[in-house]
Amino acid sequence: MSLKTALSAASPLTLQIIAECSVTKARACNLILPHCAVSTPVFMPVGTQGTLKGVTTDQLGGLGCQICLGNTYHLGMRPGPDLIEKANGLHGFMNWERNLLTDSGGFQMVSLVELSEVTEEGVQFKSPYDGKTILLSPEKSISIQNSLGSDIMMQLDDVVSSTVTGPRVEEAMHRSIRWLDRCIAANKNPDKQNLFAIIQGGLNAELRKKCLDEMTQRDVPGFAIGGLSGGEEKDDFWRMVTLSTDHLPREKPRYLMGVGYTVDLVVCVALGCDMFDCVFPTRTARFGSALVPWGSLQVKHKQYAKDFQPIDPDCPCPTCKRHSRAYLHALFKTDTAAMHHITIHNISYQLTLMRSVRQSIIDGRFPEFIRMFMKRMFPSRDQYPSWAVDALASVNITLE
């Protein structure tokens, strides 16, 4: 196995391709960033306002997390970039010694659509906190992210829902390209902070190709696949993912935004993606849903009231080492600590899953890993999601 290193010109990022699957488009890499190396494929937990809800940075580090997310829009609104910059950036403010990725604030165009208006200059938001109007331009987004000091910054893109069709999708794609150039020009710290481009184009293959052609001409350290995971049909989703990875440069990291369901993670690694993020594992934990290799376990259900097994007997996380399903079931009715324990478990599950995926790629047994994963996740072959079967078939994996 040869070690191939690709360094983006003048960027504080090195991508070492450790192994590539001989059957699929999957690969295992070392993504070397300013605060530490990240082993990919990687799932990145989302800490919207400088924390994962109910989890300390020490606990997150103890689970082996090498990179997590912060939200530029929310952190920019409060406590604000000036205060965070005085604390030596978001790393110092939240006492996190590993890597941070900050999104640009663009996603709030969709999630807070009733509070926003898009023009060529940027996005006009009405603050959900105090009602004041703020213009988030590409320059402002990068200025905030420079103050936050994240290892990876995202460009401000013009985000439309993945279910939108028509001229608005093309307008957003072209505007995202123009805004990328403005973000590149605005970055004060290109020697310290990596700016990733975000591929747009909705579910239109021609528009997405056009965006890929344009954005890959810019010498940015990495690329994200955006505009998906917004309620579109899974058949459309996976086709846009694989089209994007087909046209992205091999020597740069590929980040699939907003994806966190376990089947999606495994399939999209096979389609060639390196990095993922999603609020799903932490949000679902707050509803009492624990992620397990056979799907999910609802600790609130009566059947677990006298069950003294851990959530998953094979899980190495602190929750499974210390607490039973019965304890969590009882605790969930009376104390928010139950949500904390399940959150810890779910993050550990995602991180452990990705480490197992990575090792299987390095060992040359990723196709076998996928087959075993699917068999354990679904009781029978006819329950496999058809989109996943088709997506895996497109990269030469036939499920038995």
CSV table of C-alpha atoms in Angstrom, one decimal:
chain,number,residue,atom,x,y,z
A,1,MET,CA,0.0,0.0,0.0
A,2,SER,CA,1.5,3.3,-1.0
A,3,LEU,CA,1.0,6.5,1.0
A,4,LYS,CA,0.0,9.4,-1.2
A,5,THR,CA,0.1,12.9,0.1
A,6,ALA,CA,-1.6,15.8,-1.5
A,7,LEU,CA,-1.0,19.3,-0.1
A,8,SER,CA,-3.3,22.1,-1.2
A,9,ALA,CA,-1.2,25.1,-2.2
A,10,ALA,CA,-0.7,27.5,0.7
A,11,SER,CA,-3.3,25.9,2.9
A,12,PRO,CA,-2.9,24.5,6.5
A,13,LEU,CA,-4.3,21.2,5.4
A,14,THR,CA,-2.7,17.9,4.2
A,15,LEU,CA,-4.7,15.0,2.9
A,16,GLN,CA,-2.9,11.6,3.1
A,17,ILE,CA,-4.7,8.9,1.3
A,18,ILE,CA,-4.0,5.8,3.3
A,19,ALA,CA,-6.0,3.2,1.4
A,20,GLU,CA,-8.6,3.1,-1.4
A,21,CYS,CA,-11.2,0.3,-1.7
A,22,SER,CA,-10.6,-1.7,-4.9
A,23,VAL,CA,-14.3,-2.3,-5.4
A,24,THR,CA,-16.1,1.0,-4.4
A,25,LYS,CA,-15.1,4.6,-4.3
A,26,ALA,CA,-14.4,4.4,-0.5
A,27,ARG,CA,-11.1,5.6,0.9
A,28,ALA,CA,-9.4,6.0,4.2
A,29,CYS,CA,-7.4,9.2,4.7
A,30,ASN,CA,-5.5,11.2,7.3
A,31,LEU,CA,-6.7,14.7,7.2
A,32,ILE,CA,-4.0,16.8,8.9
A,33,LEU,CA,-5.4,20.1,10.3
A,34,PRO,CA,-3.9,22.7,12.6
A,35,HIS,CA,-5.1,21.2,15.9
A,36,CYS,CA,-4.7,17.5,15.1
A,37,ALA,CA,-5.0,14.8,12.5
A,38,VAL,CA,-8.4,13.5,11.6
A,39,SER,CA,-8.9,9.9,10.6
A,40,THR,CA,-11.5,9.6,7.8
A,41,PRO,CA,-14.1,8.6,7.0
A,42,VAL,CA,-15.3,10.7,9.9
A,43,PHE,CA,-18.6,11.7,11.5
A,44,MET,CA,-18.5,15.2,13.0
A,45,PRO,CA,-20.9,15.9,16.0
A,46,VAL,CA,-22.7,19.3,15.8
A,47,GLY,CA,-22.2,21.8,18.6
A,48,THR,CA,-24.4,24.6,17.4
A,49,GLN,CA,-23.6,27.2,20.0
A,50,GLY,CA,-20.2,26.1,21.1
A,51,THR,CA,-21.3,22.9,22.8
A,52,LEU,CA,-23.0,19.7,22.2
A,53,LYS,CA,-26.1,19.8,24.3
A,54,GLY,CA,-25.5,18.2,27.7
A,55,VAL,CA,-21.9,17.1,26.8
A,56,THR,CA,-18.6,18.6,28.0
A,57,THR,CA,-15.6,19.0,25.8
A,58,ASP,CA,-13.7,16.5,28.1
A,59,GLN,CA,-16.4,13.9,27.5
A,60,LEU,CA,-16.3,14.6,23.8
A,61,GLY,CA,-12.6,14.2,23.7
A,62,GLY,CA,-12.8,11.1,25.8
A,63,LEU,CA,-15.0,9.5,23.0
A,64,GLY,CA,-12.1,10.1,20.5
A,65,CYS,CA,-13.8,12.9,18.7
A,66,GLN,CA,-11.2,14.8,16.5
A,67,ILE,CA,-13.4,17.4,15.0
A,68,CYS,CA,-16.8,19.0,15.8
A,69,LEU,CA,-19.0,21.7,14.4
A,70,GLY,CA,-20.0,25.2,15.5
A,71,ASN,CA,-22.7,27.4,13.9
A,72,THR,CA,-21.6,30.8,12.5
A,73,TYR,CA,-25.1,32.2,12.4
A,74,HIS,CA,-25.9,31.4,16.0
A,75,LEU,CA,-22.5,32.2,17.5
A,76,GLY,CA,-22.3,35.4,15.4
A,77,MET,CA,-25.7,36.5,16.9
A,78,ARG,CA,-24.7,35.6,20.5
A,79,PRO,CA,-22.4,35.8,22.3
A,80,GLY,CA,-20.9,37.5,19.2
A,81,PRO,CA,-17.5,37.3,17.4
A,82,ASP,CA,-15.8,40.1,19.3
A,83,LEU,CA,-16.2,38.3,22.7
A,84,ILE,CA,-15.1,34.9,21.2
A,85,GLU,CA,-12.1,36.5,19.6
A,86,LYS,CA,-11.0,37.9,23.0
A,87,ALA,CA,-11.1,34.3,24.3
A,88,ASN,CA,-8.6,33.2,21.7
A,89,GLY,CA,-11.3,32.1,19.4
A,90,LEU,CA,-13.9,29.4,19.7
A,91,HIS,CA,-11.2,26.8,20.7
A,92,GLY,CA,-10.4,28.9,23.8
A,93,PHE,CA,-13.9,29.9,24.5
A,94,MET,CA,-15.2,26.4,24.7
A,95,ASN,CA,-11.9,24.9,25.9
A,96,TRP,CA,-11.5,22.5,23.0
A,97,GLU,CA,-8.0,21.5,21.9
A,98,ARG,CA,-9.0,19.6,18.7
A,99,ASN,CA,-10.4,20.7,15.4
A,100,LEU,CA,-13.4,22.8,14.7
A,101,LEU,CA,-15.5,23.3,11.5
A,102,THR,CA,-17.8,26.2,11.3
A,103,ASP,CA,-20.7,26.4,8.8
A,104,SER,CA,-21.3,29.7,7.1
A,105,GLY,CA,-24.8,30.5,8.3
A,106,GLY,CA,-26.2,29.7,4.8
A,107,PHE,CA,-28.3,26.8,6.0
A,108,GLN,CA,-30.4,29.2,8.1
A,109,MET,CA,-31.8,30.5,4.7
A,110,VAL,CA,-33.8,27.3,4.7
A,111,SER,CA,-34.3,26.6,8.4
A,112,LEU,CA,-35.2,30.2,9.2
A,113,VAL,CA,-36.7,31.0,5.8
A,114,GLU,CA,-39.5,33.1,7.3
A,115,LEU,CA,-36.9,35.3,8.9
A,116,SER,CA,-34.6,35.7,5.9
A,117,GLU,CA,-34.4,37.5,2.5
A,118,VAL,CA,-31.7,36.7,-0.1
A,119,THR,CA,-30.1,39.4,-2.4
A,120,GLU,CA,-26.9,39.4,-4.3
A,121,GLU,CA,-25.3,41.3,-1.4
A,122,GLY,CA,-26.1,38.5,1.1
A,123,VAL,CA,-28.8,37.2,3.3
A,124,GLN,CA,-31.0,39.6,5.4
A,125,PHE,CA,-32.0,38.0,8.6
A,126,LYS,CA,-34.3,39.1,11.4
A,127,SER,CA,-32.8,37.9,14.6
A,128,PRO,CA,-34.9,35.3,16.4
A,129,TYR,CA,-33.4,36.6,19.6
A,130,ASP,CA,-34.2,40.4,19.5
A,131,GLY,CA,-35.9,41.0,16.2
A,132,LYS,CA,-33.0,43.2,14.8
A,133,THR,CA,-32.1,42.9,11.1
A,134,ILE,CA,-28.6,41.7,10.2
A,135,LEU,CA,-27.0,41.3,6.8
A,136,LEU,CA,-25.0,38.2,6.5
A,137,SER,CA,-22.8,38.7,3.4
A,138,PRO,CA,-20.0,36.4,2.2
A,139,GLU,CA,-17.5,38.9,3.7
A,140,LYS,CA,-19.4,39.1,7.0
A,141,SER,CA,-19.6,35.3,7.2
A,142,ILE,CA,-15.9,34.9,6.7
A,143,SER,CA,-15.1,37.8,9.1
A,144,ILE,CA,-17.1,36.0,11.8
A,145,GLN,CA,-15.4,32.7,11.0
A,146,ASN,CA,-12.0,34.3,11.1
A,147,SER,CA,-12.9,35.6,14.6
A,148,LEU,CA,-14.0,32.1,15.6
A,149,GLY,CA,-10.7,30.7,14.4
A,150,SER,CA,-12.1,27.4,13.1
A,151,ASP,CA,-9.8,25.0,11.3
A,152,ILE,CA,-12.3,24.6,8.5
A,153,MET,CA,-14.6,27.4,7.4
A,154,MET,CA,-17.4,27.0,4.9
A,155,GLN,CA,-18.2,29.5,2.2
A,156,LEU,CA,-21.5,31.3,2.4
A,157,ASP,CA,-23.7,29.7,-0.2
A,158,ASP,CA,-27.2,30.5,-1.5
A,159,VAL,CA,-29.1,27.6,0.0
A,160,VAL,CA,-32.5,26.4,-1.3
A,161,SER,CA,-34.5,23.5,-0.1
A,162,SER,CA,-33.6,20.2,-2.0
A,163,THR,CA,-37.3,19.9,-2.9
A,164,VAL,CA,-37.3,23.2,-4.8
A,165,THR,CA,-37.2,23.1,-8.6
A,166,GLY,CA,-37.2,25.7,-11.4
A,167,PRO,CA,-35.1,28.8,-12.0
A,168,ARG,CA,-34.4,29.5,-8.3
A,169,VAL,CA,-32.1,26.5,-8.2
A,170,GLU,CA,-30.0,27.7,-11.1
A,171,GLU,CA,-29.9,31.2,-9.6
A,172,ALA,CA,-28.7,29.9,-6.3
A,173,MET,CA,-26.0,27.7,-8.0
A,174,HIS,CA,-24.5,30.6,-9.9
A,175,ARG,CA,-24.8,33.0,-6.9
A,176,SER,CA,-22.9,30.4,-4.8
A,177,ILE,CA,-20.1,30.4,-7.3
A,178,ARG,CA,-19.9,34.2,-7.1
A,179,TRP,CA,-20.1,34.2,-3.3
A,180,LEU,CA,-17.3,31.6,-3.2
A,181,ASP,CA,-15.0,34.1,-4.9
A,182,ARG,CA,-16.0,36.8,-2.4
A,183,CYS,CA,-15.3,34.4,0.5
A,184,ILE,CA,-11.8,33.5,-0.9
A,185,ALA,CA,-11.0,37.2,-1.2
A,186,ALA,CA,-12.3,38.0,2.3
A,187,ASN,CA,-10.3,35.3,4.2
A,188,LYS,CA,-7.7,37.0,6.4
A,189,ASN,CA,-6.2,33.8,7.6
A,190,PRO,CA,-5.6,31.5,4.6
A,191,ASP,CA,-2.4,30.2,6.3
A,192,LYS,CA,-4.4,29.2,9.4
A,193,GLN,CA,-7.9,28.5,8.3
A,194,ASN,CA,-9.1,26.3,5.5
A,195,LEU,CA,-12.0,27.5,3.3
A,196,PHE,CA,-14.2,24.8,1.8
A,197,ALA,CA,-16.4,25.4,-1.3
A,198,ILE,CA,-20.0,24.0,-1.3
A,199,ILE,CA,-21.3,22.4,-4.4
A,200,GLN,CA,-24.9,23.3,-5.2
A,201,GLY,CA,-27.3,22.6,-8.1
A,202,GLY,CA,-30.2,20.9,-6.3
A,203,LEU,CA,-31.3,17.6,-7.9
A,204,ASN,CA,-30.5,18.8,-11.4
A,205,ALA,CA,-27.5,16.9,-12.8
A,206,GLU,CA,-26.5,19.5,-15.4
A,207,LEU,CA,-26.6,22.3,-12.9
A,208,ARG,CA,-24.6,20.3,-10.4
A,209,LYS,CA,-22.0,19.5,-13.0
A,210,LYS,CA,-21.7,23.1,-14.0
A,211,CYS,CA,-21.2,24.1,-10.4
A,212,LEU,CA,-18.5,21.3,-10.0
A,213,ASP,CA,-16.7,22.5,-13.2
A,214,GLU,CA,-16.6,26.1,-11.9
A,215,MET,CA,-15.8,25.5,-8.3
A,216,THR,CA,-13.1,22.9,-8.9
A,217,GLN,CA,-11.2,25.6,-10.9
A,218,ARG,CA,-10.7,27.4,-7.5
A,219,ASP,CA,-7.7,26.3,-5.5
A,220,VAL,CA,-9.6,25.7,-2.2
A,221,PRO,CA,-8.4,23.1,0.3
A,222,GLY,CA,-11.6,21.1,0.2
A,223,PHE,CA,-15.1,20.7,-1.1
A,224,ALA,CA,-18.5,20.1,0.4
A,225,ILE,CA,-21.6,18.6,-1.3
A,226,GLY,CA,-24.5,20.8,-0.3
A,227,GLY,CA,-28.1,21.2,-1.1
A,228,LEU,CA,-29.1,17.6,-0.1
A,229,SER,CA,-30.6,15.8,2.9
A,230,GLY,CA,-33.6,18.2,2.9
A,231,GLY,CA,-36.4,15.8,2.3
A,232,GLU,CA,-35.7,14.8,-1.3
A,233,GLU,CA,-36.3,11.2,-2.6
A,234,LYS,CA,-33.4,9.0,-1.6
A,235,ASP,CA,-33.0,7.9,-5.2
A,236,ASP,CA,-32.3,11.5,-6.2
A,237,PHE,CA,-30.1,12.0,-3.1
A,238,TRP,CA,-27.6,9.2,-3.8
A,239,ARG,CA,-27.4,10.0,-7.6
A,240,MET,CA,-26.4,13.6,-6.8
A,241,VAL,CA,-23.8,12.4,-4.2
A,242,THR,CA,-22.1,9.9,-6.6
A,243,LEU,CA,-22.2,12.5,-9.5
A,244,SER,CA,-20.4,15.0,-7.2
A,245,THR,CA,-17.7,12.6,-6.0
A,246,ASP,CA,-17.1,11.5,-9.6
A,247,HIS,CA,-16.1,15.1,-10.5
A,248,LEU,CA,-14.4,16.2,-7.3
A,249,PRO,CA,-10.5,16.1,-7.2
A,250,ARG,CA,-9.1,12.9,-5.6
A,251,GLU,CA,-6.5,14.8,-3.7
A,252,LYS,CA,-8.9,17.0,-1.6
A,253,PRO,CA,-11.3,16.1,1.2
A,254,ARG,CA,-15.0,15.6,0.3
A,255,TYR,CA,-17.6,16.6,2.9
A,256,LEU,CA,-21.2,15.5,2.6
A,257,MET,CA,-23.2,18.0,4.6
A,258,GLY,CA,-26.1,17.2,6.9
A,259,VAL,CA,-25.9,13.4,6.6
A,260,GLY,CA,-26.0,11.3,9.8
A,261,TYR,CA,-28.3,8.2,9.5
A,262,THR,CA,-26.2,5.2,9.8
A,263,VAL,CA,-27.2,3.5,6.6
A,264,ASP,CA,-26.6,6.8,4.7
A,265,LEU,CA,-23.1,7.1,6.3
A,266,VAL,CA,-22.1,3.6,5.2
A,267,VAL,CA,-23.5,3.9,1.7
A,268,CYS,CA,-22.1,7.4,1.1
A,269,VAL,CA,-18.6,6.3,2.2
A,270,ALA,CA,-18.9,3.7,-0.6
A,271,LEU,CA,-19.9,6.5,-2.9
A,272,GLY,CA,-16.6,8.3,-2.1
A,273,CYS,CA,-17.4,10.8,0.7
A,274,ASP,CA,-14.9,11.4,3.6
A,275,MET,CA,-16.7,13.7,6.1
A,276,PHE,CA,-20.2,13.9,7.5
A,277,ASP,CA,-22.2,15.9,10.0
A,278,CYS,CA,-25.7,15.8,11.4
A,279,VAL,CA,-27.7,16.8,14.5
A,280,PHE,CA,-29.6,13.4,14.3
A,281,PRO,CA,-27.6,11.3,16.9
A,282,THR,CA,-27.8,14.1,19.5
A,283,ARG,CA,-31.4,15.2,18.7
A,284,THR,CA,-32.8,11.7,18.7
A,285,ALA,CA,-31.1,11.0,22.0
A,286,ARG,CA,-33.2,13.7,23.6
A,287,PHE,CA,-36.3,11.7,22.7
A,288,GLY,CA,-34.9,8.6,24.3
A,289,SER,CA,-33.8,6.9,21.1
A,290,ALA,CA,-30.5,5.0,21.4
A,291,LEU,CA,-28.6,4.0,18.2
A,292,VAL,CA,-27.7,0.3,18.0
A,293,PRO,CA,-26.3,-2.0,15.2
A,294,TRP,CA,-29.9,-3.3,14.7
A,295,GLY,CA,-31.4,0.2,14.4
A,296,SER,CA,-32.6,2.0,17.5
A,297,LEU,CA,-33.7,1.2,21.0
A,298,GLN,CA,-36.4,3.3,22.6
A,299,VAL,CA,-35.5,3.4,26.3
A,300,LYS,CA,-38.8,5.0,27.2
A,301,HIS,CA,-40.7,1.8,26.3
A,302,LYS,CA,-42.1,-0.4,29.1
A,303,GLN,CA,-40.3,-3.5,27.9
A,304,TYR,CA,-37.0,-2.0,29.2
A,305,ALA,CA,-38.3,-1.2,32.7
A,306,LYS,CA,-36.7,-4.4,34.2
A,307,ASP,CA,-34.0,-5.0,31.6
A,308,PHE,CA,-30.6,-4.9,33.3
A,309,GLN,CA,-28.5,-5.1,30.1
A,310,PRO,CA,-26.7,-2.1,28.8
A,311,ILE,CA,-28.1,-0.4,25.7
A,312,ASP,CA,-25.7,-2.4,23.6
A,313,PRO,CA,-23.6,-5.2,25.3
A,314,ASP,CA,-20.8,-4.7,22.8
A,315,CYS,CA,-20.6,-0.9,23.1
A,316,PRO,CA,-17.5,0.5,24.8
A,317,CYS,CA,-19.1,3.9,25.7
A,318,PRO,CA,-19.3,5.1,29.3
A,319,THR,CA,-23.1,4.8,29.3
A,320,CYS,CA,-23.0,1.2,28.3
A,321,LYS,CA,-20.2,0.4,30.8
A,322,ARG,CA,-22.1,1.9,33.7
A,323,HIS,CA,-25.8,1.9,33.2
A,324,SER,CA,-28.6,-0.5,32.4
A,325,ARG,CA,-31.6,-0.1,30.2
A,326,ALA,CA,-33.8,-0.3,33.3
A,327,TYR,CA,-31.9,2.6,35.0
A,328,LEU,CA,-32.1,4.8,31.9
A,329,HIS,CA,-35.8,3.9,31.5
A,330,ALA,CA,-36.5,5.1,35.0
A,331,LEU,CA,-34.3,8.1,34.8
A,332,PHE,CA,-35.8,9.3,31.6
A,333,LYS,CA,-39.1,10.0,33.4
A,334,THR,CA,-37.6,12.1,36.1
A,335,ASP,CA,-34.3,13.6,35.1
A,336,THR,CA,-32.6,15.2,32.0
A,337,ALA,CA,-29.4,13.2,32.9
A,338,ALA,CA,-31.0,10.3,30.9
A,339,MET,CA,-30.7,12.4,27.7
A,340,HIS,CA,-27.1,13.1,28.6
A,341,HIS,CA,-26.3,9.4,28.9
A,342,ILE,CA,-28.0,8.5,25.7
A,343,THR,CA,-26.3,11.4,23.9
A,344,ILE,CA,-22.9,10.1,25.0
A,345,HIS,CA,-23.9,6.7,23.7
A,346,ASN,CA,-25.1,7.9,20.3
A,347,ILE,CA,-22.1,10.0,19.6
A,348,SER,CA,-19.8,7.1,20.6
A,349,TYR,CA,-21.9,4.8,18.3
A,350,GLN,CA,-21.4,7.1,15.3
A,351,LEU,CA,-17.7,7.6,16.0
A,352,THR,CA,-17.1,3.8,16.5
A,353,LEU,CA,-19.0,2.9,13.4
A,354,MET,CA,-16.8,5.2,11.3
A,355,ARG,CA,-13.7,3.8,12.9
A,356,SER,CA,-14.8,0.3,11.9
A,357,VAL,CA,-15.6,1.5,8.4
A,358,ARG,CA,-12.1,3.0,8.1
A,359,GLN,CA,-10.4,-0.1,9.4
A,360,SER,CA,-12.3,-2.3,6.9
A,361,ILE,CA,-11.1,-0.1,4.0
A,362,ILE,CA,-7.5,-0.3,5.2
A,363,ASP,CA,-7.8,-4.1,5.6
A,364,GLY,CA,-9.3,-4.5,2.1
A,365,ARG,CA,-12.7,-5.9,3.4
A,366,PHE,CA,-15.0,-3.0,3.1
A,367,PRO,CA,-17.5,-4.8,0.8
A,368,GLU,CA,-17.7,-7.6,3.3
A,369,PHE,CA,-18.2,-5.0,6.1
A,370,ILE,CA,-21.2,-3.5,4.2
A,371,ARG,CA,-22.9,-6.9,3.8
A,372,MET,CA,-22.5,-7.7,7.5
A,373,PHE,CA,-23.7,-4.2,8.5
A,374,MET,CA,-26.8,-4.5,6.3
A,375,LYS,CA,-27.6,-8.0,7.6
A,376,ARG,CA,-27.4,-6.9,11.2
A,377,MET,CA,-29.4,-3.6,10.6
A,378,PHE,CA,-32.3,-5.3,8.7
A,379,PRO,CA,-34.0,-8.6,9.8
A,380,SER,CA,-34.4,-9.7,6.2
A,381,ARG,CA,-33.1,-9.0,2.7
A,382,ASP,CA,-36.5,-7.7,1.5
A,383,GLN,CA,-36.3,-4.9,4.1
A,384,TYR,CA,-33.2,-3.4,2.6
A,385,PRO,CA,-34.0,0.1,1.4
A,386,SER,CA,-34.1,-0.1,-2.4
A,387,TRP,CA,-32.2,3.1,-2.8
A,388,ALA,CA,-29.3,1.7,-0.8
A,389,VAL,CA,-29.3,-1.5,-2.8
A,390,ASP,CA,-29.2,0.5,-6.0
A,391,ALA,CA,-26.5,2.9,-4.8
A,392,LEU,CA,-24.3,0.1,-3.6
A,393,ALA,CA,-24.8,-1.8,-6.9
A,394,SER,CA,-23.6,1.4,-8.7
A,395,VAL,CA,-20.2,0.9,-7.0
A,396,ASN,CA,-20.1,-2.9,-7.6
A,397,ILE,CA,-21.5,-4.2,-4.3
A,398,THR,CA,-24.3,-6.7,-4.6
A,399,LEU,CA,-26.1,-7.4,-1.4
A,400,GLU,CA,-27.0,-11.1,-0.7
